[in-house]
Short mmCIF file of C-alpha atoms in Angstrom, two decimals:
data_model
loop_
_atom_site.label_atom_id
_atom_site.label_comp_id
_atom_site.label_asym_id
_atom_site.label_seq_id
_atom_site.Cartn_x
_atom_site.Cartn_y
_atom_site.Cartn_z
CA UNK A 1 0.00 0.00 0.00
CA UNK A 2 1.37 3.44 -0.96
CA UNK A 3 1.97 6.22 1.54
CA UNK A 4 -0.75 8.22 -0.23
CA UNK A 5 -3.26 5.45 0.33
CA UNK A 6 -2.33 5.17 4.02
CA UNK A 7 -2.69 8.92 4.53
CA UNK A 8 -6.03 8.90 2.68
CA UNK A 9 -7.29 6.00 4.82
CA UNK A 10 -6.30 7.75 8.06
CA UNK A 11 -7.94 10.96 6.88
CA UNK A 12 -11.14 9.13 5.90
CA UNK A 13 -11.20 7.37 9.29
CA UNK A 14 -10.80 10.68 11.06
CA UNK A 15 -13.64 12.24 9.07
CA UNK A 16 -15.85 9.24 9.85
CA UNK A 17 -15.03 9.52 13.56
CA UNK A 18 -15.82 13.23 13.62
CA UNK A 19 -19.09 12.61 11.77
CA UNK A 20 -20.02 9.89 14.28
CA UNK A 21 -19.31 12.22 17.23
CA UNK A 22 -21.34 15.02 15.63
CA UNK A 23 -24.33 12.76 15.14
CA UNK A 24 -24.03 11.51 18.71
CA UNK A 25 -24.00 15.09 20.00
CA UNK A 26 -26.95 16.01 17.79
CA UNK A 27 -29.02 13.09 19.10
CA UNK A 28 -28.03 14.01 22.67
CA UNK A 29 -29.62 17.46 22.38
CA UNK A 30 -32.47 16.80 19.98
CA UNK A 31 -33.78 13.92 22.14
CA UNK A 32 -34.47 16.64 24.74
CA UNK A 33 -36.09 18.98 22.24
CA UNK A 34 -33.06 21.26 21.97
CA UNK A 35 -31.70 22.30 18.55
CA UNK A 36 -28.02 21.51 17.94
CA UNK A 37 -25.99 24.16 16.15
CA UNK A 38 -22.90 22.05 15.62
CA UNK A 39 -19.38 21.89 16.98
CA UNK A 40 -18.18 25.33 18.01
CA UNK A 41 -14.58 24.25 17.50
CA UNK A 42 -15.15 24.12 13.75
CA UNK A 43 -16.81 27.54 13.78
CA UNK A 44 -13.89 28.89 15.79
CA UNK A 45 -11.42 27.56 13.22
CA UNK A 46 -13.54 28.70 10.26
CA UNK A 47 -13.73 32.24 11.61
CA UNK A 48 -9.97 32.23 12.13
CA UNK A 49 -9.19 31.23 8.54
CA UNK A 50 -11.85 33.49 6.98
CA UNK A 51 -10.99 36.54 9.08
CA UNK A 52 -14.37 36.90 10.82
CA UNK A 53 -13.91 38.97 13.99
CA UNK A 54 -14.36 37.41 17.43
CA UNK A 55 -17.38 39.57 18.40
CA UNK A 56 -18.87 39.39 14.89
CA UNK A 57 -18.90 35.60 15.19
CA UNK A 58 -21.00 35.82 18.40
CA UNK A 59 -23.59 38.00 16.66
CA UNK A 60 -23.70 35.67 13.66
CA UNK A 61 -24.19 32.62 15.90
CA UNK A 62 -26.98 34.43 17.74
CA UNK A 63 -28.88 35.23 14.54
CA UNK A 64 -28.51 31.69 13.25
CA UNK A 65 -29.75 30.17 16.50
CA UNK A 66 -32.60 32.68 16.94
CA UNK A 67 -33.97 31.62 13.56
CA UNK A 68 -34.76 28.27 15.21
CA UNK A 69 -36.94 30.09 17.81
CA UNK A 70 -35.40 28.34 20.85
CA UNK A 71 -34.77 29.40 24.41
CA UNK A 72 -31.51 27.46 24.35
CA UNK A 73 -29.37 25.85 21.66
CA UNK A 74 -26.86 23.05 22.16
CA UNK A 75 -23.26 22.90 20.98
CA UNK A 76 -19.91 21.38 21.81
CA UNK A 77 -16.65 23.28 21.91
CA UNK A 78 -13.21 21.79 22.47
CA UNK A 79 -14.83 18.68 23.91
CA UNK A 80 -17.11 20.55 26.35
CA UNK A 81 -20.91 20.46 26.13
CA UNK A 82 -22.31 23.99 26.03
CA UNK A 83 -25.74 25.57 26.03
CA UNK A 84 -26.21 28.91 24.29
CA UNK A 85 -28.96 30.69 26.23
CA UNK A 86 -31.16 33.24 24.45
CA UNK A 87 -34.04 33.58 26.89
CA UNK A 88 -33.65 36.45 29.44
CA UNK A 89 -35.54 34.49 32.11
CA UNK A 90 -33.10 31.57 31.88
CA UNK A 91 -30.22 34.06 31.80
CA UNK A 92 -31.56 35.56 35.04
CA UNK A 93 -31.70 32.08 36.58
CA UNK A 94 -28.11 31.29 35.58
CA UNK A 95 -26.57 34.62 36.64
CA UNK A 96 -28.68 35.40 39.72
CA UNK A 97 -31.38 33.04 41.00
CA UNK A 98 -29.36 29.84 40.65
CA UNK A 99 -25.93 31.42 40.90
CA UNK A 100 -24.80 28.72 43.35
CA UNK A 101 -24.80 26.33 40.35
CA UNK A 102 -22.72 28.72 38.20
CA UNK A 103 -20.11 30.30 40.45
CA UNK A 104 -17.25 29.63 38.01
CA UNK A 105 -16.46 31.38 34.76
CA UNK A 106 -15.71 29.29 31.69
CA UNK A 107 -11.93 29.58 31.93
CA UNK A 108 -9.78 27.15 29.98
CA UNK A 109 -6.67 25.37 31.22
CA UNK A 110 -4.06 27.71 32.72
CA UNK A 111 -0.42 26.74 31.99
CA UNK A 112 2.10 26.84 34.84
CA UNK A 113 3.93 29.72 33.17
CA UNK A 114 0.86 31.92 33.61
CA UNK A 115 1.53 32.40 37.32
CA UNK A 116 -0.25 35.79 37.32
CA UNK A 117 -3.26 34.57 35.34
CA UNK A 118 -3.78 31.78 37.91
CA UNK A 119 -4.18 34.29 40.78
CA UNK A 120 -6.51 36.75 39.08
CA UNK A 121 -10.02 37.19 40.46
CA UNK A 122 -11.15 36.52 36.88
CA UNK A 123 -9.88 32.92 36.91
CA UNK A 124 -10.37 31.84 40.53
CA UNK A 125 -13.10 29.31 41.24
CA UNK A 126 -15.52 28.33 44.00
CA UNK A 127 -14.65 29.30 47.56
CA UNK A 128 -11.35 30.86 46.52
CA UNK A 129 -13.22 33.29 44.26
CA UNK A 130 -15.91 34.01 46.89
CA UNK A 131 -13.35 34.79 49.56
CA UNK A 132 -11.14 37.02 47.42
CA UNK A 133 -14.16 38.82 45.95
CA UNK A 134 -15.37 39.56 49.48
CA UNK A 135 -11.94 41.01 50.31
CA UNK A 136 -11.63 43.10 47.13
CA UNK A 137 -15.21 44.39 46.84
CA UNK A 138 -14.72 47.11 49.50
CA UNK A 139 -11.89 48.53 47.37
CA UNK A 140 -14.39 49.36 44.60
CA UNK A 141 -16.89 51.37 46.61
CA UNK A 142 -17.81 54.92 45.62
CA UNK A 143 -15.73 56.31 48.48
CA UNK A 144 -12.59 54.41 47.44
CA UNK A 145 -12.89 55.42 43.78
CA UNK A 146 -13.44 59.06 44.81
CA UNK A 147 -10.03 58.83 46.50
CA UNK A 148 -8.53 58.12 43.07
CA UNK A 149 -10.51 60.70 41.07
CA UNK A 150 -7.80 63.39 41.07
CA UNK A 151 -5.46 60.91 39.36
CA UNK A 152 -8.10 60.26 36.68
CA UNK A 153 -8.55 64.00 36.13
CA UNK A 154 -4.81 64.63 35.77
CA UNK A 155 -4.68 61.99 33.04
CA UNK A 156 -7.71 63.56 31.35
CA UNK A 157 -5.96 66.93 31.13
CA UNK A 158 -2.85 65.26 29.71
CA UNK A 159 -5.07 63.64 27.07
CA UNK A 160 -6.43 67.02 25.99
CA UNK A 161 -2.92 68.46 25.56
CA UNK A 162 -1.79 65.37 23.64
CA UNK A 163 -4.70 65.69 21.20
CA UNK A 164 -4.04 69.45 20.81
CA UNK A 165 -0.41 68.75 19.89
CA UNK A 166 -1.40 66.01 17.45
CA UNK A 167 -3.96 68.18 15.67
CA UNK A 168 -1.44 70.99 15.07
CA UNK A 169 0.24 68.93 12.35
CA UNK A 170 -2.75 67.02 10.96
CA UNK A 171 -6.50 67.41 10.68
CA UNK A 172 -7.16 63.84 11.76
CA UNK A 173 -5.66 61.36 14.21
CA UNK A 174 -5.94 57.80 15.34
CA UNK A 175 -7.70 58.31 18.66
CA UNK A 176 -6.57 54.80 19.68
CA UNK A 177 -3.14 56.24 20.50
CA UNK A 178 -4.53 59.01 22.71
CA UNK A 179 -6.92 56.74 24.57
CA UNK A 180 -4.22 54.11 24.92
CA UNK A 181 -2.05 56.68 26.68
CA UNK A 182 -4.95 57.91 28.82
CA UNK A 183 -6.04 54.43 29.89
CA UNK A 184 -2.48 53.41 30.71
CA UNK A 185 -1.74 56.64 32.56
CA UNK A 186 -4.83 56.11 34.77
CA UNK A 187 -3.98 52.48 35.43
CA UNK A 188 -0.31 53.17 36.09
CA UNK A 189 -1.02 55.89 38.65
CA UNK A 190 -4.33 54.80 40.19
CA UNK A 191 -3.70 51.06 40.16
CA UNK A 192 0.01 50.28 39.95
CA UNK A 193 1.54 53.32 41.70
CA UNK A 194 3.78 53.97 38.69
CA UNK A 195 4.50 56.82 36.30
CA UNK A 196 3.52 55.50 32.87
CA UNK A 197 5.40 58.30 31.07
CA UNK A 198 2.81 57.68 28.34
CA UNK A 199 2.28 61.36 27.57
CA UNK A 200 5.98 62.24 27.61
CA UNK A 201 6.51 60.81 24.14
CA UNK A 202 4.54 60.32 20.96
CA UNK A 203 5.56 56.68 20.57
CA UNK A 204 4.18 54.08 23.02
CA UNK A 205 5.94 54.04 26.39
CA UNK A 206 7.29 50.80 27.89
CA UNK A 207 4.18 50.64 30.07
CA UNK A 208 1.94 50.86 26.99
CA UNK A 209 3.98 48.23 25.17
CA UNK A 210 3.70 45.82 28.08
CA UNK A 211 -0.03 46.50 28.35
CA UNK A 212 -0.41 45.79 24.65
CA UNK A 213 1.20 42.37 25.19
CA UNK A 214 -1.71 41.52 27.51
CA UNK A 215 -4.20 41.52 24.66
CA UNK A 216 -5.49 38.13 23.55
CA UNK A 217 -5.12 38.13 19.78
CA UNK A 218 -7.02 35.39 17.96
CA UNK A 219 -4.99 35.49 14.79
CA UNK A 220 -1.82 33.88 13.48
CA UNK A 221 0.61 32.64 16.10
CA UNK A 222 -1.69 33.70 18.95
CA UNK A 223 -4.46 31.44 17.67
CA UNK A 224 -2.16 28.42 17.26
CA UNK A 225 -0.71 28.99 20.72
CA UNK A 226 -4.19 29.11 22.26
CA UNK A 227 -5.38 26.02 20.39
CA UNK A 228 -2.47 23.95 21.73
CA UNK A 229 -3.18 25.14 25.29
CA UNK A 230 -6.89 24.33 24.98
CA UNK A 231 -6.64 21.03 23.11
CA UNK A 232 -3.38 19.56 24.42
CA UNK A 233 -2.40 20.92 27.87
CA UNK A 234 0.46 18.39 28.39
CA UNK A 235 2.01 19.42 25.07
CA UNK A 236 1.57 23.10 25.99
CA UNK A 237 3.45 22.49 29.26
CA UNK A 238 6.20 20.58 27.43
CA UNK A 239 6.62 23.43 24.94
CA UNK A 240 6.55 26.02 27.75
CA UNK A 241 3.57 27.86 26.25
CA UNK A 242 1.61 30.52 28.10
CA UNK A 243 -1.53 32.56 27.47
CA UNK A 244 0.26 35.77 28.43
CA UNK A 245 3.64 37.04 27.34
CA UNK A 246 6.39 36.12 29.83
CA UNK A 247 8.23 39.42 29.37
CA UNK A 248 5.03 41.25 30.32
CA UNK A 249 4.55 39.13 33.45
CA UNK A 250 8.14 39.74 34.55
CA UNK A 251 7.87 43.50 33.91
CA UNK A 252 4.78 43.98 36.06
CA UNK A 253 5.99 41.59 38.77
CA UNK A 254 9.28 43.44 39.16
CA UNK A 255 7.76 46.93 39.04
CA UNK A 256 4.79 46.36 41.36
CA UNK A 257 6.62 44.22 43.91
CA UNK A 258 9.29 46.90 43.98
CA UNK A 259 6.64 49.51 44.77
CA UNK A 260 5.18 47.32 47.54
CA UNK A 261 8.55 46.69 49.18
CA UNK A 262 9.58 50.35 48.88
CA UNK A 263 6.49 51.69 50.66
CA UNK A 264 6.71 48.97 53.33
CA UNK A 265 10.37 49.83 53.97
CA UNK A 266 9.57 53.53 54.26
CA UNK A 267 6.30 52.85 56.11
CA UNK A 268 4.45 54.98 53.56
CA UNK A 269 0.92 54.70 52.18
CA UNK A 270 -0.07 55.38 48.60
CA UNK A 271 -3.32 56.61 47.07
CA UNK A 272 -3.81 53.72 44.66
CA UNK A 273 -5.26 50.26 44.16
CA UNK A 274 -2.13 48.59 45.55
CA UNK A 275 -2.71 50.40 48.85
CA UNK A 276 -6.33 49.28 48.92
CA UNK A 277 -5.27 45.66 48.41
CA UNK A 278 -2.57 45.97 51.08
CA UNK A 279 -5.25 47.25 53.45
CA UNK A 280 -7.44 44.26 52.50
CA UNK A 281 -4.49 41.99 53.29
CA UNK A 282 -4.04 43.69 56.65
CA UNK A 283 -7.72 43.09 57.39
CA UNK A 284 -7.13 39.43 56.53
CA UNK A 285 -4.20 39.19 58.97
CA UNK A 286 -6.32 40.73 61.72
CA UNK A 287 -9.10 38.30 60.94
CA UNK A 288 -6.69 35.38 61.28
CA UNK A 289 -6.09 36.46 64.85
CA UNK A 290 -9.64 35.50 65.77
CA UNK A 291 -12.03 37.71 63.82
CA UNK A 292 -12.92 35.45 60.87
CA UNK A 293 -16.61 35.25 60.00
CA UNK A 294 -18.28 31.85 59.85
CA UNK A 295 -18.24 31.93 56.05
CA UNK A 296 -14.55 32.90 55.97
CA UNK A 297 -13.62 30.14 58.41
CA UNK A 298 -15.46 27.56 56.29
CA UNK A 299 -13.85 28.86 53.11
CA UNK A 300 -10.39 28.82 54.64
CA UNK A 301 -10.90 25.24 55.82
CA UNK A 302 -12.01 24.18 52.33
CA UNK A 303 -9.05 25.93 50.71
CA UNK A 304 -6.27 23.53 49.89
CA UNK A 305 -2.75 24.20 51.12
CA UNK A 306 -1.45 27.42 49.63
CA UNK A 307 -4.83 28.34 48.19
CA UNK A 308 -5.90 30.39 51.22
CA UNK A 309 -6.84 34.06 50.92
CA UNK A 310 -3.57 35.10 52.53
CA UNK A 311 -1.73 33.46 49.67
CA UNK A 312 -4.09 34.94 47.08
CA UNK A 313 -3.27 38.42 48.40
CA UNK A 314 0.46 37.83 48.77
CA UNK A 315 2.69 40.07 46.66
CA UNK A 316 2.19 37.90 43.57
CA UNK A 317 -1.57 37.95 44.14
CA UNK A 318 -1.54 41.76 44.34
CA UNK A 319 0.52 41.92 41.13
CA UNK A 320 -1.91 39.51 39.42
CA UNK A 321 -4.95 41.64 40.23
CA UNK A 322 -3.17 44.84 39.22
CA UNK A 323 -2.42 43.14 35.90
CA UNK A 324 -6.09 42.13 35.68
CA UNK A 325 -6.88 45.84 35.90
CA UNK A 326 -4.44 46.51 33.08
CA UNK A 327 -6.09 43.75 31.04
CA UNK A 328 -9.61 45.10 31.63
CA UNK A 329 -8.85 48.80 31.78
CA UNK A 330 -6.50 48.99 28.83
CA UNK A 331 -8.65 46.86 26.56
CA UNK A 332 -12.35 47.03 27.34
CA UNK A 333 -12.40 50.54 28.82
CA UNK A 334 -10.38 51.85 25.90
CA UNK A 335 -12.90 50.18 23.60
CA UNK A 336 -15.78 51.98 25.35
CA UNK A 337 -14.03 55.34 25.02
CA UNK A 338 -13.17 54.80 21.35
CA UNK A 339 -16.68 53.83 20.30
CA UNK A 340 -18.22 56.65 22.31
CA UNK A 341 -16.13 59.10 20.30
CA UNK A 342 -17.01 57.26 17.08
CA UNK A 343 -20.73 57.36 17.84
CA UNK A 344 -20.56 61.07 18.70
CA UNK A 345 -18.71 61.79 15.42
CA UNK A 346 -21.46 60.04 13.46
CA UNK A 347 -24.29 61.64 15.48
CA UNK A 348 -23.60 65.37 15.74
CA UNK A 349 -26.98 66.12 17.32
CA UNK A 350 -26.13 63.75 20.18
CA UNK A 351 -22.71 65.37 20.54
CA UNK A 352 -24.20 68.88 20.69
CA UNK A 353 -26.67 67.88 23.38
CA UNK A 354 -23.94 66.19 25.41
CA UNK A 355 -21.63 69.20 25.07
CA UNK A 356 -24.36 71.49 26.39
CA UNK A 357 -24.76 69.28 29.47
CA UNK A 358 -20.99 69.20 30.03
CA UNK A 359 -20.67 73.00 29.75
CA UNK A 360 -23.52 73.53 32.22
CA UNK A 361 -21.92 71.07 34.64
CA UNK A 362 -18.55 72.83 34.46
CA UNK A 363 -20.15 76.23 35.04
CA UNK A 364 -21.90 74.89 38.14
CA UNK A 365 -18.69 73.26 39.39
CA UNK A 366 -16.18 76.10 39.13
CA UNK A 367 -14.79 74.99 35.77
CA UNK A 368 -13.54 71.62 37.05
CA UNK A 369 -14.87 68.09 37.00
CA UNK A 370 -15.49 66.16 40.21
CA UNK A 371 -16.58 62.61 40.92
CA UNK A 372 -20.05 63.84 41.83
CA UNK A 373 -20.46 66.09 38.78
CA UNK A 374 -19.36 63.37 36.35
CA UNK A 375 -21.98 60.96 37.67
CA UNK A 376 -24.77 63.56 37.86
CA UNK A 377 -24.77 64.06 34.08
CA UNK A 378 -27.80 62.06 32.98
CA UNK A 379 -27.33 62.48 29.23
CA UNK A 380 -23.69 61.42 29.48
CA UNK A 381 -24.89 58.29 31.25
CA UNK A 382 -27.40 57.67 28.44
CA UNK A 383 -24.68 58.05 25.78
CA UNK A 384 -22.39 55.63 27.62
CA UNK A 385 -25.16 53.06 28.04
CA UNK A 386 -26.10 53.22 24.35
CA UNK A 387 -22.44 52.90 23.35
CA UNK A 388 -22.17 49.77 25.48
CA UNK A 389 -25.28 48.40 23.79
CA UNK A 390 -24.16 48.99 20.20
CA UNK A 391 -20.47 48.25 20.83
CA UNK A 392 -20.23 45.84 23.81
CA UNK A 393 -16.54 45.37 24.73
CA UNK A 394 -17.21 41.73 25.67
CA UNK A 395 -19.57 39.95 23.30
CA UNK A 396 -20.03 36.73 25.27
CA UNK A 397 -20.45 35.60 28.89
CA UNK A 398 -19.68 32.05 29.95
CA UNK A 399 -20.37 30.17 33.18
CA UNK A 400 -19.46 26.59 34.12
CA UNK A 401 -21.92 24.39 35.99
CA UNK A 402 -20.47 23.42 39.38
CA UNK A 403 -23.29 20.88 39.88
CA UNK A 404 -25.96 19.25 37.73
CA UNK A 405 -28.59 21.80 36.71
CA UNK A 406 -32.13 21.34 35.42
CA UNK A 407 -32.48 24.09 32.82
CA UNK A 408 -35.76 25.99 33.51
CA UNK A 409 -38.50 25.48 30.93
CA UNK A 410 -36.76 22.49 29.32
CA UNK A 411 -36.28 18.76 29.89
CA UNK A 412 -32.53 19.21 29.74
CA UNK A 413 -30.21 18.40 32.65
CA UNK A 414 -26.91 20.24 32.25
CA UNK A 415 -24.19 18.09 33.77
CA UNK A 416 -21.53 19.38 36.16
CA UNK A 417 -18.53 20.67 34.22
CA UNK A 418 -20.58 21.69 31.18
CA UNK A 419 -21.02 25.36 30.34
CA UNK A 420 -23.61 28.03 29.57
CA UNK A 421 -22.86 30.78 27.06
CA UNK A 422 -24.77 34.07 26.98
CA UNK A 423 -24.46 35.95 23.65
CA UNK A 424 -24.32 39.55 24.85
CA UNK A 425 -23.57 41.06 21.43
CA UNK A 426 -26.53 39.23 19.87
CA UNK A 427 -28.96 40.24 22.61
CA UNK A 428 -27.91 43.88 22.28
CA UNK A 429 -28.71 43.78 18.55
CA UNK A 430 -32.06 42.01 18.87
CA UNK A 431 -34.99 44.14 17.67
CA UNK A 432 -37.25 42.30 20.13
CA UNK A 433 -35.49 44.08 23.00
CA UNK A 434 -34.13 47.16 21.20
CA UNK A 435 -36.27 48.44 18.28
CA UNK A 436 -34.15 49.65 15.34
CA UNK A 437 -31.05 48.12 16.98
CA UNK A 438 -28.68 49.50 14.33
CA UNK A 439 -29.65 53.07 15.31
CA UNK A 440 -27.56 54.87 17.93
CA UNK A 441 -30.22 56.34 20.22
CA UNK A 442 -29.27 57.39 23.78
CA UNK A 443 -32.96 58.11 24.48
CA UNK A 444 -33.45 54.37 25.00
CA UNK A 445 -31.79 54.93 28.37
CA UNK A 446 -33.72 57.99 29.51
CA UNK A 447 -35.34 57.74 32.94
CA UNK A 448 -38.77 57.01 31.42
CA UNK A 449 -37.49 54.46 28.85
CA UNK A 450 -34.82 52.69 30.90
CA UNK A 451 -37.40 50.89 33.04
CA UNK A 452 -38.81 49.25 29.91
CA UNK A 453 -35.51 47.51 29.06
CA UNK A 454 -35.19 43.88 30.06
CA UNK A 455 -32.10 44.01 32.27
CA UNK A 456 -31.14 40.45 31.28
CA UNK A 457 -31.05 41.41 27.60
CA UNK A 458 -28.60 44.24 28.38
CA UNK A 459 -25.44 42.88 29.96
CA UNK A 460 -22.36 45.03 29.22
CA UNK A 461 -20.90 44.23 32.65
CA UNK A 462 -22.63 40.90 33.23
CA UNK A 463 -25.07 40.51 36.13
CA UNK A 464 -25.34 38.84 39.51
CA UNK A 465 -22.61 38.16 42.07
CA UNK A 466 -19.97 37.54 39.39
CA UNK A 467 -20.52 40.72 37.42
CA UNK A 468 -17.59 43.03 36.63
CA UNK A 469 -16.11 44.16 39.95
CA UNK A 470 -14.44 47.18 38.31
CA UNK A 471 -17.61 48.60 36.73
CA UNK A 472 -17.62 51.85 38.76
CA UNK A 473 -13.92 52.36 38.10
CA UNK A 474 -14.35 51.83 34.34
CA UNK A 475 -17.42 54.08 34.04
CA UNK A 476 -15.76 56.88 36.00
CA UNK A 477 -12.66 56.67 33.82
CA UNK A 478 -14.61 56.58 30.54
CA UNK A 479 -17.06 59.34 31.50
CA UNK A 480 -14.25 61.67 32.50
CA UNK A 481 -12.24 61.05 29.32
CA UNK A 482 -15.26 61.64 27.09
CA UNK A 483 -16.21 64.79 29.02
CA UNK A 484 -12.72 66.26 28.61
CA UNK A 485 -12.73 65.42 24.89
CA UNK A 486 -16.21 66.81 24.11
CA UNK A 487 -15.55 69.96 26.17
CA UNK A 488 -12.39 70.75 24.21
CA UNK A 489 -13.01 69.37 20.70
CA UNK A 490 -15.66 68.88 18.07
CA UNK A 491 -15.37 65.26 17.00
CA UNK A 492 -16.09 64.55 13.34
CA UNK A 493 -15.52 61.74 10.83
CA UNK A 494 -12.33 62.01 8.78
CA UNK A 495 -11.37 60.53 5.41
CA UNK A 496 -10.03 57.42 7.15
CA UNK A 497 -13.01 56.86 9.46
CA UNK A 498 -14.45 53.36 9.01
CA UNK A 499 -18.10 53.63 7.93
CA UNK A 500 -19.46 51.03 8.47
CA UNK A 501 -17.22 49.85 11.29
CA UNK A 502 -14.94 46.83 10.80
CA UNK A 503 -13.47 44.90 13.72
CA UNK A 504 -10.23 43.08 14.44
CA UNK A 505 -10.09 39.44 15.57
CA UNK A 506 -9.04 40.32 19.12
CA UNK A 507 -11.04 39.14 22.13
CA UNK A 508 -12.58 42.58 22.62
CA UNK A 509 -14.05 45.06 20.17
CA UNK A 510 -11.31 46.92 18.29
CA UNK A 511 -11.51 48.83 14.99
CA UNK A 512 -9.45 47.55 12.09
CA UNK A 513 -6.53 49.84 11.39
CA UNK A 514 -7.29 52.24 14.23
CA UNK A 515 -9.97 54.82 15.06
CA UNK A 516 -9.28 57.79 12.79
CA UNK A 517 -11.34 60.89 13.56
CA UNK A 518 -11.06 64.65 13.05
CA UNK A 519 -10.92 66.65 16.29
CA UNK A 520 -11.29 70.41 15.95
CA UNK A 521 -10.32 72.56 18.93
CA UNK A 522 -13.12 74.52 20.60
CA UNK A 523 -11.91 77.88 21.91
CA UNK A 524 -13.73 78.85 25.09
#
């Protein structure tokens, strides 16, 4: 037998095996009255090779599944059974009412090299997550974020000067560069106790470069790397692969641990997220001396070995959660700011109305922004909410079943270890919940209209106990940046502005080739 014949036989056998597995999966779901949309692994690969963006693929899957008129649709992905949930009532059950069945996010295998990723609140599971969340939640209260507001405002003023300088030599700019510097400057000062030096040079600073290495890119080498980690963990360990760049992990570990040790040596306190976490760690040490709550005692007993809260908030744990802030703040918050500017450029009437509110607020506040004044602007809040609807930074939520779960309204029992996916991007574009979904209309979120919105069809920050812990931080940052920009510039489309918008294949919503806009200085 020739080599060609052997290869052909192996290939044919593989195809037959895959076909058999697909039919088995189809029968598994359809016997319970649930449509089967196929193996998500194939869709994932198809999108990669055809260049379909990550978030675009979620919306496409939503439309395809909705055409079947289901509440849920079955699929498999990388060997895991998954239910795509389209019904807001079931979504409410998963995220809130039956949260005890879905405490864990759908995080894939974490290689040993990703020592920071393993200690992030994002990836922790069960009691470890509950305990750390309870320790970190007080650091995200209104009072704590108000402590950091002056740092946000300083970065906002730097952003204005940067844009002014850029517009002196050109009538358009890629706003991605300005918002990248702003987001990193806020995170560096308010989170990591560092000077980003982002606005001291036109090119990206070292802090920006390291933050950029945090992005999960689903193209080329990044895709192949991720596939090996997801499909063959032992091989990934053997090859020394990691989800996140090792140089980036070393950079942040060295810089942040240095800051921690320096302030401890000098017995100084900072006004930043590191200080808030150090205070949370101090509270933990006091609790260990006899003040643990019943829940905390139980959680500590269940924790295995080094998995206690004390270890999760050791220096590496603090670094990990600072890096989580970089990951979320540099990527998703930047996305919100970019698309807010884009929407305002394409909707001048909205921009004019927002500018009027901002000017009135500044007049009433002595010409300066404050935490209170930023959050009192109702139209600004409406614009932000509509931006998050049309351009959700995260297009999909995923939760893993920690115990068998009878899916409400169906005969289907979701087994422990299987997952639920919630297609945020698709829900946000569904005319059933948002009439004329392609239209940018902040009035959807006016006081009288907001109550009509199904809150489980609008999920930019998730919902329930495992929603985004940094929501207040992100909204404050974004609102301030947009207010500074609209106060100082008229934002308009330029020759390079993407109309309609096209997205990259990154894990969050990013414009292809940058966000080019014309910003004309307003002289007050």
